[in-house]
XYZ file of C-alpha atoms in Angstrom:
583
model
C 11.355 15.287 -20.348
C 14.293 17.647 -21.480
C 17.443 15.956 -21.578
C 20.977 16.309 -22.674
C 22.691 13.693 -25.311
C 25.556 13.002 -23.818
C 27.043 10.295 -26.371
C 25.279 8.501 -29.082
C 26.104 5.545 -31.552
C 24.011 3.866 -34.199
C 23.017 1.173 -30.873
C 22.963 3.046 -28.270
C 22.613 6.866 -26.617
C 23.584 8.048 -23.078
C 21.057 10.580 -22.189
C 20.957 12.623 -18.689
C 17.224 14.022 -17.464
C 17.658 17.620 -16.852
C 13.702 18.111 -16.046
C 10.445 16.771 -15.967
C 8.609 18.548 -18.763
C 4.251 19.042 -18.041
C 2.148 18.485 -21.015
C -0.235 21.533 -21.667
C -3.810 21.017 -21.469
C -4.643 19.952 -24.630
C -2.855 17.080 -24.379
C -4.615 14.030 -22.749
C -2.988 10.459 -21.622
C -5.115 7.627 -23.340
C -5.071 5.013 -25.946
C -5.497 5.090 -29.492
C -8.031 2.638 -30.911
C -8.359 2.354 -34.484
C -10.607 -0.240 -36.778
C -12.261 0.007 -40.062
C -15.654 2.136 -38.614
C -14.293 4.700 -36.502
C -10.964 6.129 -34.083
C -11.236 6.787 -30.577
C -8.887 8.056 -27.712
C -9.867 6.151 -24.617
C -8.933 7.408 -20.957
C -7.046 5.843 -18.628
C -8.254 8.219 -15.586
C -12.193 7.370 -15.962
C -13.608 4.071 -16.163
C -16.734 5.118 -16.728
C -16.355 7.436 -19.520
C -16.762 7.019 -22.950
C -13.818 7.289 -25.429
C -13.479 10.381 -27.821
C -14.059 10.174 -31.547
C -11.151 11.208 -33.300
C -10.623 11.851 -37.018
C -8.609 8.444 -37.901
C -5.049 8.846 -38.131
C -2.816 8.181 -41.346
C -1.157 4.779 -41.085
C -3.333 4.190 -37.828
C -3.214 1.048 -37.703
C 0.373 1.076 -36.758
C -0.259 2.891 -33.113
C -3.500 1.002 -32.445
C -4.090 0.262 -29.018
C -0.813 1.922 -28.252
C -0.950 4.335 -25.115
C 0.782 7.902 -24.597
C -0.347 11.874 -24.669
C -2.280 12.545 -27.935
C -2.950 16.319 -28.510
C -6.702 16.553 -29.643
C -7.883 19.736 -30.781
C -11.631 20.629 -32.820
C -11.902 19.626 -36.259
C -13.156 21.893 -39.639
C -14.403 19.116 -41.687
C -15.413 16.565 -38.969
C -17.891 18.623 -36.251
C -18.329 15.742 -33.878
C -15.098 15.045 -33.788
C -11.587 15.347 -32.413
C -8.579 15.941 -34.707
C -5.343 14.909 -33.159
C -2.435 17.097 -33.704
C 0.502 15.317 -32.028
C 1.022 12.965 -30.343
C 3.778 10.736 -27.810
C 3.835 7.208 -27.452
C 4.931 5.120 -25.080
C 3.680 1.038 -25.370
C 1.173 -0.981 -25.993
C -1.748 -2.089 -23.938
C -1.396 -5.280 -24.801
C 1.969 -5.410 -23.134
C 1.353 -6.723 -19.741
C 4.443 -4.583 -18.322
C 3.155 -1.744 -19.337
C 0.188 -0.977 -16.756
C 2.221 -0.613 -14.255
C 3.825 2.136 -16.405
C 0.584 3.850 -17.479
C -0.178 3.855 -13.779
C 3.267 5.502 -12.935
C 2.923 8.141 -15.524
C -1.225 8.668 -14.634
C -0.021 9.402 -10.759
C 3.132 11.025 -11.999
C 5.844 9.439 -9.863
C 9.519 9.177 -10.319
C 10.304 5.985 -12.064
C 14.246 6.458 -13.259
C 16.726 7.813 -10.863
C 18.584 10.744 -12.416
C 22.565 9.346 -13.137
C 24.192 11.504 -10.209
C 21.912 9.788 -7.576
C 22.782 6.039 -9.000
C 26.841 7.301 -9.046
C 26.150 8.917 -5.263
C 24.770 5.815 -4.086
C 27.208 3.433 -5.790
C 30.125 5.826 -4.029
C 28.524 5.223 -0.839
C 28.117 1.637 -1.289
C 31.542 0.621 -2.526
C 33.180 3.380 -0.175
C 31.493 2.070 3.399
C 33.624 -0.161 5.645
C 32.819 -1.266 8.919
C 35.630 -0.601 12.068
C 36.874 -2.941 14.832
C 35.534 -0.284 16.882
C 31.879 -0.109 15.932
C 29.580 -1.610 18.466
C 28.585 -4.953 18.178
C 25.007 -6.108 19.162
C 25.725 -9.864 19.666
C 22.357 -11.356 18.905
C 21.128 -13.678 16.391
C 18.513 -11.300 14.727
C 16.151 -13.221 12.405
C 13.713 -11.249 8.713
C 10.611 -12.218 8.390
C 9.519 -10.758 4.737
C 7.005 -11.904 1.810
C 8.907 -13.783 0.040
C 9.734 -11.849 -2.767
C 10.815 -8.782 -0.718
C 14.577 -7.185 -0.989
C 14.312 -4.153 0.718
C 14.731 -5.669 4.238
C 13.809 -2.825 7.318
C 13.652 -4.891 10.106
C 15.031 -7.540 12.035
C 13.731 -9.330 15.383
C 15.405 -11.177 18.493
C 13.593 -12.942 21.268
C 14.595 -14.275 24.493
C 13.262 -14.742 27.769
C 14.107 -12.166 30.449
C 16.066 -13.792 33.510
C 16.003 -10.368 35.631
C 15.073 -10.509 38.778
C 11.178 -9.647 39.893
C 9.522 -10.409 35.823
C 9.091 -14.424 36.083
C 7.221 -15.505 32.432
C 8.465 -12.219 30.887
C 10.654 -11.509 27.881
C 12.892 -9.338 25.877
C 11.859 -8.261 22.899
C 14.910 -7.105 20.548
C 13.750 -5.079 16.788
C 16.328 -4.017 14.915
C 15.644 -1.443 12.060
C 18.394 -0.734 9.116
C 20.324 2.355 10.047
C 19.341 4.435 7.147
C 20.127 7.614 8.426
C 23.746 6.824 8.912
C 24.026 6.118 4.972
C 21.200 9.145 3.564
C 22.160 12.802 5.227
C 19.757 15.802 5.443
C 20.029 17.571 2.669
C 22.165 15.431 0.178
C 21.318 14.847 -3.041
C 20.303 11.117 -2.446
C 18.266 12.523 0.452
C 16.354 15.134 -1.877
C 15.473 12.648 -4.134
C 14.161 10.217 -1.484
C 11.438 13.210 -0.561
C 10.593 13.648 -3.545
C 9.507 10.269 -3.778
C 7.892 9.761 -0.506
C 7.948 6.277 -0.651
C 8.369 2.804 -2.166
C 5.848 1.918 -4.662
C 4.625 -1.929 -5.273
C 3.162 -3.155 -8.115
C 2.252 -6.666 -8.922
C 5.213 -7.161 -11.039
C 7.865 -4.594 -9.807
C 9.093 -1.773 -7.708
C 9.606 1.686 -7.901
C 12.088 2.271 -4.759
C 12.693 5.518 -2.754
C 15.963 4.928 -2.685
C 18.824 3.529 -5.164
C 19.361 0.104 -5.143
C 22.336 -0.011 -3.907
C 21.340 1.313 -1.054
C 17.869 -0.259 -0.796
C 17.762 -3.680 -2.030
C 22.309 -3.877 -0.592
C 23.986 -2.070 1.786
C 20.873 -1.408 3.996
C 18.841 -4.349 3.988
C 19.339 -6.361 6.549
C 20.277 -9.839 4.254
C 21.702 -12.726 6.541
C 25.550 -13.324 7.439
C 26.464 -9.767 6.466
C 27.303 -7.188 9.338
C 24.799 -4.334 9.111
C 24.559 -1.127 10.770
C 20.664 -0.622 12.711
C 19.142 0.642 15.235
C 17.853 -1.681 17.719
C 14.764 -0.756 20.425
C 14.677 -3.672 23.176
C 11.702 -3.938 25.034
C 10.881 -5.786 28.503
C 7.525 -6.725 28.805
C 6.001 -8.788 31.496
C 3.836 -12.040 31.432
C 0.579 -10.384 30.849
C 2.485 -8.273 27.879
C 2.123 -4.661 29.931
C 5.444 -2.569 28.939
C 8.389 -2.753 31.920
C 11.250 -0.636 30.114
C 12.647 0.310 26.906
C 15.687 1.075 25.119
C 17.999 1.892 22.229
C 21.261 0.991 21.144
C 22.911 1.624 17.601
C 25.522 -0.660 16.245
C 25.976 -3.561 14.155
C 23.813 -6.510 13.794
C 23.977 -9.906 11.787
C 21.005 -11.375 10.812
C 21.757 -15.312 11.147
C 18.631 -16.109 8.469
C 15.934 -14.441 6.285
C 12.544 -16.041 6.464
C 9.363 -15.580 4.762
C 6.311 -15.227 6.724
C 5.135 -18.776 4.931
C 8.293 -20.451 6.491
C 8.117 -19.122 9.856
C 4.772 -20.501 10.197
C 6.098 -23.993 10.767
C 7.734 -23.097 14.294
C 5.016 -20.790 15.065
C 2.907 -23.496 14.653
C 5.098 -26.396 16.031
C 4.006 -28.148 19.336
C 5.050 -26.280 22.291
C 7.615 -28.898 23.641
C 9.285 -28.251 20.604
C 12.669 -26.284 21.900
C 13.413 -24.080 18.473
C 11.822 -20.851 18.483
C 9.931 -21.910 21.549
C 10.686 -17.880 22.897
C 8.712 -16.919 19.605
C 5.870 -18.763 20.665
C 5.961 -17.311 23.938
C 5.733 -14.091 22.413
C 3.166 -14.347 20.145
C 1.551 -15.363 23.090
C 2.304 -12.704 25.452
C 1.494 -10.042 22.635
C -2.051 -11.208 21.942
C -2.965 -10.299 25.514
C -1.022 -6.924 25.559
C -2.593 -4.109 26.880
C -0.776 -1.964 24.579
C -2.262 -4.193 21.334
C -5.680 -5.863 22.337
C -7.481 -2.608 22.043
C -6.535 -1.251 18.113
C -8.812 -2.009 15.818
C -8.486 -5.673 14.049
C -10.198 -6.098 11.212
C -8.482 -8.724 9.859
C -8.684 -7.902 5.880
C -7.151 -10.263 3.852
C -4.308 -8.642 1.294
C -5.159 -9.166 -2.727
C -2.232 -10.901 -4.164
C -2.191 -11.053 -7.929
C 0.392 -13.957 -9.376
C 2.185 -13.131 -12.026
C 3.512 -16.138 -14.846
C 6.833 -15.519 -16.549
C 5.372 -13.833 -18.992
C 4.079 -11.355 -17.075
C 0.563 -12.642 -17.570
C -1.827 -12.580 -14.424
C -2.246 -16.420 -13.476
C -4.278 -16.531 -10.140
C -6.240 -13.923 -7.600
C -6.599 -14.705 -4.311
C -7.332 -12.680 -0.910
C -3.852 -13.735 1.438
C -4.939 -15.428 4.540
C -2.983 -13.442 7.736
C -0.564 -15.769 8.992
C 0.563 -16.017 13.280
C 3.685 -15.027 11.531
C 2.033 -11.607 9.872
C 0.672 -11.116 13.429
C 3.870 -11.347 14.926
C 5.987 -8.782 13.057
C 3.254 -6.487 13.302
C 2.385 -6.539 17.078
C 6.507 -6.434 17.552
C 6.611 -3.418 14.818
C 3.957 -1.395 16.116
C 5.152 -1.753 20.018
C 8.817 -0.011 18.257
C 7.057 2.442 17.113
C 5.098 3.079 20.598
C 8.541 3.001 22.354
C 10.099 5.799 19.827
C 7.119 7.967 20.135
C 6.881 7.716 23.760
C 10.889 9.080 23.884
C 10.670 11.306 21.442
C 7.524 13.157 23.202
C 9.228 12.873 26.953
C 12.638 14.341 25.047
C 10.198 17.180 23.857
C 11.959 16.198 20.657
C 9.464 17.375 17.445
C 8.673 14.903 15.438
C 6.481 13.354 12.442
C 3.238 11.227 13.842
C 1.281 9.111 12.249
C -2.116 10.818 12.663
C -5.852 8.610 12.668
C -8.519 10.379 13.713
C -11.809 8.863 14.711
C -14.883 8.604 12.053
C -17.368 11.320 11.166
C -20.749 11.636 12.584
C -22.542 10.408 8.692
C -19.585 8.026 8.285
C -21.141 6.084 11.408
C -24.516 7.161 9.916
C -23.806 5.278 7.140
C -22.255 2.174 9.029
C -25.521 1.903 11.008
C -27.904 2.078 8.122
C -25.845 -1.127 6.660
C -25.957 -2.857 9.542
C -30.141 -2.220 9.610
C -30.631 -3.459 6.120
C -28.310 -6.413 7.194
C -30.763 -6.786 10.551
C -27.464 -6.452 12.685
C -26.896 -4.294 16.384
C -25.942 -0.480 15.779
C -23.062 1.219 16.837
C -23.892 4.512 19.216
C -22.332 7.510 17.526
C -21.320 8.496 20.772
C -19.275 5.551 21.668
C -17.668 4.879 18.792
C -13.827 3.206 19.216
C -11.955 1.151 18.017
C -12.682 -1.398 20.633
C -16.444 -0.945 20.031
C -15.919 -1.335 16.352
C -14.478 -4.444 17.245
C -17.286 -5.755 19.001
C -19.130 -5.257 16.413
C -17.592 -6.864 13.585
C -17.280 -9.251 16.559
C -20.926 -9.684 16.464
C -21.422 -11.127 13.155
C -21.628 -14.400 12.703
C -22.143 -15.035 8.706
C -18.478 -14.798 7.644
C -19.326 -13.450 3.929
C -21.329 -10.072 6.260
C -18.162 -10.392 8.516
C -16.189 -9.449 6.001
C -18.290 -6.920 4.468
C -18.545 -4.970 7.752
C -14.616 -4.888 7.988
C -14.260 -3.510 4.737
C -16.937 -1.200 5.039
C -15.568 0.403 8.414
C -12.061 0.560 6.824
C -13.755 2.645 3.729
C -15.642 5.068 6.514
C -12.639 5.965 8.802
C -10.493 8.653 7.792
C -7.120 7.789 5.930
C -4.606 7.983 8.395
C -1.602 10.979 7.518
C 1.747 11.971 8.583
C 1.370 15.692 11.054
C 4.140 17.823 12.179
C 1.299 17.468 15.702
C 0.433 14.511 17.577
C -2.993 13.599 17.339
C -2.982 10.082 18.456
C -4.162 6.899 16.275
C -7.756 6.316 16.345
C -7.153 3.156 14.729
C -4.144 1.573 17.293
C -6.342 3.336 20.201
C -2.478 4.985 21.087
C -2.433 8.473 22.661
C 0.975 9.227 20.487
C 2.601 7.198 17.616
C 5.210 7.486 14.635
C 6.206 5.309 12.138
C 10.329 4.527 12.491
C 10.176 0.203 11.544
C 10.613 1.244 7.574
C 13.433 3.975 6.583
C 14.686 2.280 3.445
C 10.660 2.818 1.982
C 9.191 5.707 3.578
C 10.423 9.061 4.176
C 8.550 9.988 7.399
C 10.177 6.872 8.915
C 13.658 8.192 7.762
C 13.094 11.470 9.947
C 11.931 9.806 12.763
C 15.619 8.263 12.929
C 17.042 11.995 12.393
C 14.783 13.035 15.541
C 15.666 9.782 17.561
C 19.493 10.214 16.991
C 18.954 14.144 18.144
C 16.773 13.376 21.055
C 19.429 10.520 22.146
C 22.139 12.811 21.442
C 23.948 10.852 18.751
C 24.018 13.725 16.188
C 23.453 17.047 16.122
C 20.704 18.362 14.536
C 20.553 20.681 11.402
C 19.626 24.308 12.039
C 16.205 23.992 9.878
C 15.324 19.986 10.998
C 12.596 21.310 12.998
C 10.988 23.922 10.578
C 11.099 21.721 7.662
C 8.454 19.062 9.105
C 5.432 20.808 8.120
C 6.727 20.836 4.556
C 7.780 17.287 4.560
C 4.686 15.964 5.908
C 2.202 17.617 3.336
C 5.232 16.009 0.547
C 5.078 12.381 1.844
C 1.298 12.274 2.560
C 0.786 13.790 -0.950
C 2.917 10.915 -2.342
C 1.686 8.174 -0.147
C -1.824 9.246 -2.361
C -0.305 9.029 -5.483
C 1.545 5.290 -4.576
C -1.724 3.946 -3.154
C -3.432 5.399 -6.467
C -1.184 3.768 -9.010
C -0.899 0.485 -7.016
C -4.530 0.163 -6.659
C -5.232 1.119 -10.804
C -2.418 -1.236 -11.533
C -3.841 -4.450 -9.350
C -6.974 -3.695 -11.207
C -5.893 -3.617 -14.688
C -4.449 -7.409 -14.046
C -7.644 -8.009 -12.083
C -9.412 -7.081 -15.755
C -7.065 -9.063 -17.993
C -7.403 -12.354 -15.182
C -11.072 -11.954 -15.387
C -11.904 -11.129 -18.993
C -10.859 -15.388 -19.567
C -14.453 -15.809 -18.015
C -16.586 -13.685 -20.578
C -20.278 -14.608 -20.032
C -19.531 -16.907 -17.406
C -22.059 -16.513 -14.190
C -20.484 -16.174 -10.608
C -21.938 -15.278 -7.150
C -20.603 -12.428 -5.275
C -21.668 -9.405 -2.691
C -22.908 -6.035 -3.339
C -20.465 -4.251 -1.852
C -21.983 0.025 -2.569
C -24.404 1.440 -4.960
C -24.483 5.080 -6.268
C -27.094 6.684 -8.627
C -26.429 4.927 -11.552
C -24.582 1.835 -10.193
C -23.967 -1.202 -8.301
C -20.894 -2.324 -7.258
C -20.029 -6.086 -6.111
C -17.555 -8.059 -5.011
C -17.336 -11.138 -5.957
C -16.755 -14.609 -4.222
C -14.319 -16.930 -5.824
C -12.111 -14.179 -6.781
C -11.498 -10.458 -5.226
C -12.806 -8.771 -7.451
C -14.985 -6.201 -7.698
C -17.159 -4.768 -11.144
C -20.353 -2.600 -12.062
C -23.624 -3.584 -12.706
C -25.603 -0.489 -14.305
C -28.658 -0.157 -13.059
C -30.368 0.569 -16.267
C -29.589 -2.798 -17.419
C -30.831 -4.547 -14.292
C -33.624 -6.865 -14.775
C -35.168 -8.246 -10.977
C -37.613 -11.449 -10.356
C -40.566 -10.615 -7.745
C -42.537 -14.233 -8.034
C -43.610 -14.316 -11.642
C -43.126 -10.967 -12.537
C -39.994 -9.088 -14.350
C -39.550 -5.448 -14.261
C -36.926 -2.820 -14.908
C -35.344 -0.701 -12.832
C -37.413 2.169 -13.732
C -40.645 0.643 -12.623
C -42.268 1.998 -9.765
C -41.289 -0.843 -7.385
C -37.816 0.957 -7.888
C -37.402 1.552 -3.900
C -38.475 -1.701 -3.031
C -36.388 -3.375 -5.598
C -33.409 -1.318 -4.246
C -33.767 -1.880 -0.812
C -33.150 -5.541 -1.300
C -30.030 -5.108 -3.649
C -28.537 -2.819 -0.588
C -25.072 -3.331 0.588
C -24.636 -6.718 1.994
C -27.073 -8.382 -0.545
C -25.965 -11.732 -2.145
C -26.366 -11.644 -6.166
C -25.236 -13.625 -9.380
C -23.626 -11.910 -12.298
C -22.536 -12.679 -15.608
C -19.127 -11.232 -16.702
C -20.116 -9.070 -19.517
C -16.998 -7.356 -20.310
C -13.632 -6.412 -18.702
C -11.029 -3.658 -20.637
C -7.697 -4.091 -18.765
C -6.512 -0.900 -19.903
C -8.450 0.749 -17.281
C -9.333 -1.967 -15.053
C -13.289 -1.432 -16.028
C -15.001 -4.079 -15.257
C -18.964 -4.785 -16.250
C -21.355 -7.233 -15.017
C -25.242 -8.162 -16.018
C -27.728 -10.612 -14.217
């Protein structure tokens, strides 16, 4: 980076980033591993490769196993090897903290806010106060969050509707934090916040999109604290079919944060119980919804890695979807419905949320796994999400169950943000947006700007229309990168967590093979390694042989994707998140 010193003391110096500086070509990100044989540069961005001899640096030792861009160039005295020129550090490997910060400089996102945007956001923050005159939505909203979460989007309210003509039905109230209000087009805080896309989550922090002031204060909806939203209410009917909606912006005061563990107890609470008994009715209602029953439900467990004080990775475990999970997302994704069907009646341009259906060899490939795994085939022709369902449906061995989930989620198409409505393969919805998350995702922040237009509570800039192609190829360029370094990072404490059981032997899955490998999952933990298949030895009866012996296609057609298989933990290098396994 290029900065400017702005004042400096013997303890301490004030710096301000001026730019993001590129390193040229030459210069790779890795770690420098010195002993008493040999020096090597290992990369970060292939697990698979091997690490580059380097001539051994003077005082080496000092910067072994410490991580940053080294600047290798061809050596005169040393032909097979790398000389390194230069070189900038910035930890050590064997810093737990710091793989989240290899994988934020490997994706390249913004980890520091520049000084103007923190003194912007702490102006708006300490300059805000509410008026008697600002509309008060008199409900007592209620969070659901993990438990760990600050950045609060959303808040719900549910009663029964007494109308006349919709006996059994109910109101559904979501209120989202009012984001716009705070972040205007074009502002500096606003610039930043597309630059950035997103939030980012790693196992043991956040990178936010926006300030914290902002983020993790004045927007998130905490309890017993007015805050400014935007709140969709929604009549549905007994059977959960969609009577009305619509929005109001004001003030709302969330009368308690929950976490999804806590709400669990009312959700699962005998019926005559009267608290939350609405909720109940709801969760209800919404499993039978018209509008919900058809998306696709794979029901994939989220990997949650648990992190000591230390920072050191203490358990690994797949999170089991709680009624409470289910709720918040059937109420999230019917707000979303509700601001994509007014925004498209308004005629309104807006960002969608674009899924498209899978590819003629991605159902190809489906089908051959479900042969080897002597399971019913899909017909290319049919394929939806609702027949995808059926056939996970079909399954009745809950280790192949799970397997087939994950392997249609890895076939379909990643969904993106489009400046043109597509529909959402996935939700089995003709038109959809994303506008339940402003304070961590851009796109959602614009669909708020189009809402408020469409509804005619702000005028629109001259260019808020034009710019959407831009932003869209921006946020879904960024969503990439976060998904990157959150997945690299969850693996590198995968590594560390699993490199305590060197040699050890556990069952697991295969999950894919390529040419050279196999891949599997495995079951106690969720984790997945490599087993090369030039070290693979297989049993047939009495017989060993490798894998180059001409049973080869046999041998591989039973180790196909769904196979059950024991491995020993050979190795695991946490600095990349390689991990190897042998039988």
């Amino acid at each position: 980076m290029e900065v400017f010193i702005k004042k400096s003391t013997e303890t301490n110096t004030e710096l301000t980033i001026l730019k993001r500086i590129k390193y040229p070509k030459n210069y790779i990100f890795g770690v420098y591993l010195h002993d008493q044989r040999n020096s090597t540069v290992a990369l970060f961005s292939n697990k698979g490769s091997k690490p580059i001899r380097v001539a051994p640096l003077k005082n080496g030792e000092n910067i072994n196993r410490k991580f940053g861009y080294f600047e290798l160039g061809k050596s005169s005295t040393l032909p097979k090897k790398y000389k390194i020129h230069d070189f900038h550090i910035f930890g050590s490997i064997d810093c737990t903290s710091s793989y989240s910060r290899i994988a934020a400089i490997e994706w390249d996102l913004r980890e520091v806010f520049p000084k103007k945007i923190i003194h912007e956001a702490r102006k708006i923050f300490e300059s805000h106060r509410f008026t008697k005159n600002e509309y008060q939505i008199e409900k007592p909203f209620i969070t659901i969050d993990p438990d760990d979460a600050k950045d609060l989007d959303d808040a719900i309210f549910i009663e029964e509707d007494n109308s006349v003509g919709n006996r059994g039905g109910i109101d559904l109230y979501v209120g989202i934090a009012d984001v716009s209000f705070f972040v205007k087009p074009k502002s500096i805080i606003d610039e930043e916040a597309l630059k950035r896309g997103n939030s980012t989550y790693f196992p043991n922090k956040v990178i936010p999109m926006l300030p914290e002031d902002l983020s993790n204060s004045l927007c998130s909806l905490k309890a017993c604290t007015p805050k400014k939203a935007i709140v969709v209410k929604i009549k549905l009917d007994y059977k959960g079919e969609k009577i009305k909606h619509e929005f109001i912006r004001g003030l709302i005061t969330v009368k308690k944060n929950y976490s999804y563990e806590n709400f669990e107890a009312y959700l699962a609470q005998d019926k005559t119980r009267n608290r939350f008994s609405e909720y109940r009715k709801a969760f209800d209602i919404l499993q039978q919804s018209p509008l919900l029953n058809n998306r696709l439900n794979l029901n994939l467990a989220e990997k949650k890695v648990v992190i000591s004080d230390e920072g050191n990775p203490v358990d690994l475990y797949e999170k089991t979807s709680l009624r409470s999970n289910y709720l918040i997302e059937m109420m999230m994704i019917l707000a979303n419905l509700c601001v994509s069907e007014t925004l498209t009646q308004s005629t309104t341009k807006y960002i969608s949320r674009e899924h498209r259906p899978p590819e003629k060899q991605a159902l190809k490939d489906l089908n051959m796994l479900m042969r080897y795994n002597d399971l019913p085939e899909i017909r290319e022709r049919q394929a939806t999400s609702c027949s995808l369902n059926k056939l996970v449906d079909r399954c009745r061995d809950v280790k192949k169950k799970k397997l087939i989930s994950n392997f249609v989620l890895r076939i379909l198409p990643k969904a993106k943000y489009s400046e043109k409505d597509y529909g959402h393969f996935g939700l089995n919805l003709p038109s959809y947006c994303h506008f339940t998350s402003p304070i961590r995702r851009y796109a959602d922040l614009t669909i708020h700007r189009s809402l408020a237009f469409a509804l005619k509570w702000e005028l629109a800039e001259p260019t808020f229309e034009q710019n959407q192609k831009v932003i869209c190829q921006l946020v879904n360029e960024s969503e990439k990168k976060s998904v990157g370094a959150e997945r690299d990072t969850v693996d590198r404490y995968s590594a560390l967590f699993i490199s305590n059981y060197i040699n050890e032997y556990f069952d697991g899955v295969i999950v894919g093979t390529s040419r050279f490998c196999i891949f599997i999952k495995l079951d106690k933990f969720p984790i997945e390694g490599v087993l090369l298949k030039k070290d693979l030895k297989l049993n047939r009866g009495k017989k060993r042989f490798m894998s180059n012996h001409k049973n080869l296609r046999k041998a591989e057609i039973e180790l196909s994707t769904g196979h059950s298989i024991r491995v020993k933990v050979v190795s695991a290098l946490p600095f990349n998140g390689a991990i190897n396994f042998s039988v």
